[in-house]
Amino acid sequence: SLENFREKQLKLESDKVKESLSLLRNQVSNTSYPFIGPSESKIILIEFVDYNCGYCKRTMEAVFKLSEEMPNVKIIFRDFPILSDSSETAALAALAADKQGKYIKFHSALLNYRGNISEELIFSTAKNLGIDIELLKKDMSSKEIKNKLSNTLDIAQKLNIRGTPTFIIGDKVKPGAFDLDALKSMI
């Protein structure tokens, strides 16, 4: 009887997430967020990522390899800072770097860093990538960038996303670090 109750609860939660995802489809796959792949692709994979997440760091290579091997897939990155204050600073900086056309390079550099991300590392990485630091800091505090981050946090709450990385494909929300084959099988 406990097992039946548990299965019913999981089904209800799954149905609720599907319904929420259906209602939020346009917000979740909004192309004003950084992405790789063709902008008009009908195949969309969304990744929620935190720059201090060790699993996100391990998954990054598989995500970029997927883009190479399946160039018809659009992969949207949703910065979801949940692990620390520096995660939020990194997310704001990444979204601001996108305004300078440097999101992917900045995203990759932060995820390639082994260890916790600090504010000093964020700005030294940006400088090394040729990002205008003064403009970056101004954009980080802009309403536009803060709204983008707030929107992601709101969507994550509505979809019951609690960790990173989490992927969305179609009507499925898949938490966890996946290798290339697992990502391909999702698609």
Short mmCIF file of C-alpha atoms in Angstrom, two decimals:
data_model
loop_
_atom_site.label_atom_id
_atom_site.label_comp_id
_atom_site.label_asym_id
_atom_site.label_seq_id
_atom_site.Cartn_x
_atom_site.Cartn_y
_atom_site.Cartn_z
CA SER A 1 0.00 0.00 0.00
CA LEU A 2 2.89 2.38 0.73
CA GLU A 3 4.44 1.50 -2.63
CA ASN A 4 1.13 2.23 -4.41
CA PHE A 5 0.84 5.56 -2.61
CA ARG A 6 4.43 6.44 -3.55
CA GLU A 7 3.81 5.55 -7.21
CA LYS A 8 0.64 7.67 -7.27
CA GLN A 9 2.52 10.62 -5.74
CA LEU A 10 5.33 10.31 -8.30
CA LYS A 11 2.76 10.15 -11.12
CA LEU A 12 0.97 13.25 -9.77
CA GLU A 13 4.27 15.12 -9.51
CA SER A 14 5.25 14.05 -13.03
CA ASP A 15 1.87 15.12 -14.42
CA LYS A 16 2.15 18.48 -12.63
CA VAL A 17 5.63 19.07 -14.12
CA LYS A 18 4.36 18.18 -17.62
CA GLU A 19 1.45 20.57 -17.23
CA SER A 20 3.71 23.34 -15.95
CA LEU A 21 6.19 22.70 -18.75
CA SER A 22 3.39 22.89 -21.29
CA LEU A 23 2.28 26.26 -19.88
CA LEU A 24 5.86 27.56 -19.69
CA ARG A 25 7.09 26.19 -23.04
CA ASN A 26 7.71 29.61 -24.62
CA GLN A 27 9.45 30.97 -21.53
CA VAL A 28 11.67 27.90 -21.10
CA SER A 29 12.86 27.83 -24.71
CA ASN A 30 13.13 31.62 -25.08
CA THR A 31 15.93 32.35 -27.53
CA SER A 32 16.98 35.54 -25.77
CA TYR A 33 18.97 33.15 -23.56
CA PRO A 34 22.37 31.94 -24.77
CA PHE A 35 22.35 28.89 -27.02
CA ILE A 36 24.37 26.90 -29.51
CA GLY A 37 23.02 25.28 -32.63
CA PRO A 38 20.56 26.54 -35.22
CA SER A 39 18.19 29.21 -33.91
CA GLU A 40 15.22 27.78 -35.82
CA SER A 41 15.71 24.15 -34.78
CA LYS A 42 12.63 22.26 -33.66
CA ILE A 43 14.81 19.99 -31.50
CA ILE A 44 15.61 21.93 -28.32
CA LEU A 45 17.59 20.74 -25.32
CA ILE A 46 17.69 23.09 -22.34
CA GLU A 47 20.36 22.82 -19.65
CA PHE A 48 20.10 24.42 -16.21
CA VAL A 49 23.66 24.99 -15.00
CA ASP A 50 25.56 26.34 -11.97
CA TYR A 51 29.22 27.29 -12.45
CA ASN A 52 30.18 25.83 -9.06
CA CYS A 53 28.58 22.48 -9.85
CA GLY A 54 31.10 19.67 -10.30
CA TYR A 55 28.57 17.62 -12.28
CA CYS A 56 27.95 20.56 -14.64
CA LYS A 57 31.70 20.79 -15.17
CA ARG A 58 31.86 17.08 -16.07
CA THR A 59 28.82 17.29 -18.35
CA MET A 60 30.01 20.31 -20.34
CA GLU A 61 32.20 18.28 -22.68
CA ALA A 62 29.32 15.93 -23.52
CA VAL A 63 26.99 18.87 -24.21
CA PHE A 64 29.43 20.49 -26.64
CA LYS A 65 30.23 17.15 -28.27
CA LEU A 66 26.47 16.60 -28.71
CA SER A 67 26.28 19.93 -30.54
CA GLU A 68 29.07 18.81 -32.88
CA GLU A 69 27.58 15.37 -33.55
CA MET A 70 23.95 16.53 -33.79
CA PRO A 71 24.23 19.99 -35.36
CA ASN A 72 20.44 20.18 -35.85
CA VAL A 73 19.89 20.43 -32.06
CA LYS A 74 19.58 23.82 -30.38
CA ILE A 75 20.98 23.75 -26.84
CA ILE A 76 19.81 26.59 -24.60
CA PHE A 77 21.74 27.39 -21.44
CA ARG A 78 19.79 28.60 -18.41
CA ASP A 79 22.08 29.88 -15.67
CA PHE A 80 20.66 28.52 -12.40
CA PRO A 81 22.84 29.66 -9.48
CA ILE A 82 21.88 27.59 -6.46
CA LEU A 83 25.13 26.57 -4.81
CA SER A 84 26.64 29.83 -3.55
CA ASP A 85 26.78 33.60 -3.79
CA SER A 86 29.61 33.30 -6.28
CA SER A 87 27.34 31.12 -8.42
CA GLU A 88 24.96 34.05 -8.71
CA THR A 89 27.79 36.45 -9.53
CA ALA A 90 29.05 34.03 -12.19
CA ALA A 91 25.56 33.66 -13.68
CA LEU A 92 25.07 37.43 -13.86
CA ALA A 93 28.52 37.81 -15.42
CA ALA A 94 27.83 35.07 -17.97
CA LEU A 95 24.54 36.65 -19.02
CA ALA A 96 26.24 40.05 -19.20
CA ALA A 97 29.10 38.53 -21.25
CA ASP A 98 26.45 37.38 -23.73
CA LYS A 99 25.72 41.05 -24.47
CA GLN A 100 29.35 41.29 -25.66
CA GLY A 101 29.04 38.10 -27.72
CA LYS A 102 31.27 36.12 -25.33
CA TYR A 103 28.83 33.89 -23.43
CA ILE A 104 30.00 30.54 -24.80
CA LYS A 105 33.69 31.30 -24.26
CA PHE A 106 33.02 32.61 -20.75
CA HIS A 107 30.66 29.71 -19.93
CA SER A 108 33.26 27.18 -21.11
CA ALA A 109 36.11 28.85 -19.24
CA LEU A 110 34.20 28.89 -15.94
CA LEU A 111 33.06 25.28 -16.33
CA ASN A 112 36.60 24.19 -17.25
CA TYR A 113 37.91 25.66 -13.99
CA ARG A 114 38.37 22.94 -11.40
CA GLY A 115 37.38 24.25 -8.00
CA ASN A 116 35.07 26.87 -6.58
CA ILE A 117 34.47 29.98 -8.61
CA SER A 118 35.42 33.24 -6.88
CA GLU A 119 34.59 36.81 -7.82
CA GLU A 120 38.28 37.38 -8.56
CA LEU A 121 38.32 34.40 -10.95
CA ILE A 122 35.14 35.61 -12.66
CA PHE A 123 36.60 39.00 -13.51
CA SER A 124 40.10 37.74 -14.37
CA THR A 125 38.53 35.17 -16.72
CA ALA A 126 36.42 37.88 -18.34
CA LYS A 127 39.49 40.10 -18.78
CA ASN A 128 41.48 37.22 -20.31
CA LEU A 129 38.67 36.67 -22.82
CA GLY A 130 38.74 40.31 -23.91
CA ILE A 131 35.50 41.24 -22.21
CA ASP A 132 35.10 44.91 -21.30
CA ILE A 133 35.02 44.67 -17.49
CA GLU A 134 33.38 48.04 -16.83
CA LEU A 135 30.60 47.28 -19.32
CA LEU A 136 30.29 43.77 -17.89
CA LYS A 137 29.80 45.12 -14.36
CA LYS A 138 27.27 47.69 -15.59
CA ASP A 139 25.31 45.00 -17.47
CA MET A 140 25.46 42.62 -14.49
CA SER A 141 23.51 45.12 -12.43
CA SER A 142 21.04 45.97 -15.20
CA LYS A 143 17.36 45.20 -14.88
CA GLU A 144 17.48 43.16 -18.11
CA ILE A 145 20.12 40.73 -16.81
CA LYS A 146 18.59 40.48 -13.34
CA ASN A 147 15.18 39.74 -14.93
CA LYS A 148 16.68 36.97 -17.06
CA LEU A 149 18.14 35.34 -13.97
CA SER A 150 14.94 35.84 -11.99
CA ASN A 151 12.92 34.30 -14.82
CA THR A 152 15.10 31.19 -14.78
CA LEU A 153 14.77 30.86 -11.01
CA ASP A 154 10.98 31.22 -11.30
CA ILE A 155 10.74 28.59 -14.02
CA ALA A 156 12.96 26.19 -12.07
CA GLN A 157 10.70 26.55 -9.04
CA LYS A 158 7.55 25.93 -11.10
CA LEU A 159 9.13 22.85 -12.69
CA ASN A 160 10.44 21.58 -9.35
CA ILE A 161 14.06 21.72 -10.56
CA ARG A 162 16.24 21.38 -7.49
CA GLY A 163 19.70 20.66 -8.82
CA THR A 164 22.17 21.06 -11.62
CA PRO A 165 22.65 20.00 -14.24
CA THR A 166 19.04 19.48 -15.20
CA PHE A 167 17.97 19.01 -18.80
CA ILE A 168 14.63 19.58 -20.49
CA ILE A 169 13.80 17.87 -23.76
CA GLY A 170 10.23 17.79 -25.03
CA ASP A 171 7.97 17.23 -22.04
CA LYS A 172 10.63 15.61 -19.88
CA VAL A 173 12.69 17.17 -17.10
CA LYS A 174 15.82 15.08 -16.52
CA PRO A 175 18.06 15.93 -13.57
CA GLY A 176 21.58 14.56 -13.50
CA ALA A 177 24.96 14.47 -15.17
CA PHE A 178 24.70 12.61 -18.46
CA ASP A 179 27.35 11.39 -20.84
CA LEU A 180 27.13 11.86 -24.60
CA ASP A 181 25.27 8.61 -25.27
CA ALA A 182 22.66 9.39 -22.61
CA LEU A 183 22.12 12.88 -24.06
CA LYS A 184 21.73 11.40 -27.54
CA SER A 185 19.19 8.88 -26.28
CA MET A 186 17.17 11.69 -24.67
CA ILE A 187 16.87 13.35 -28.05
#
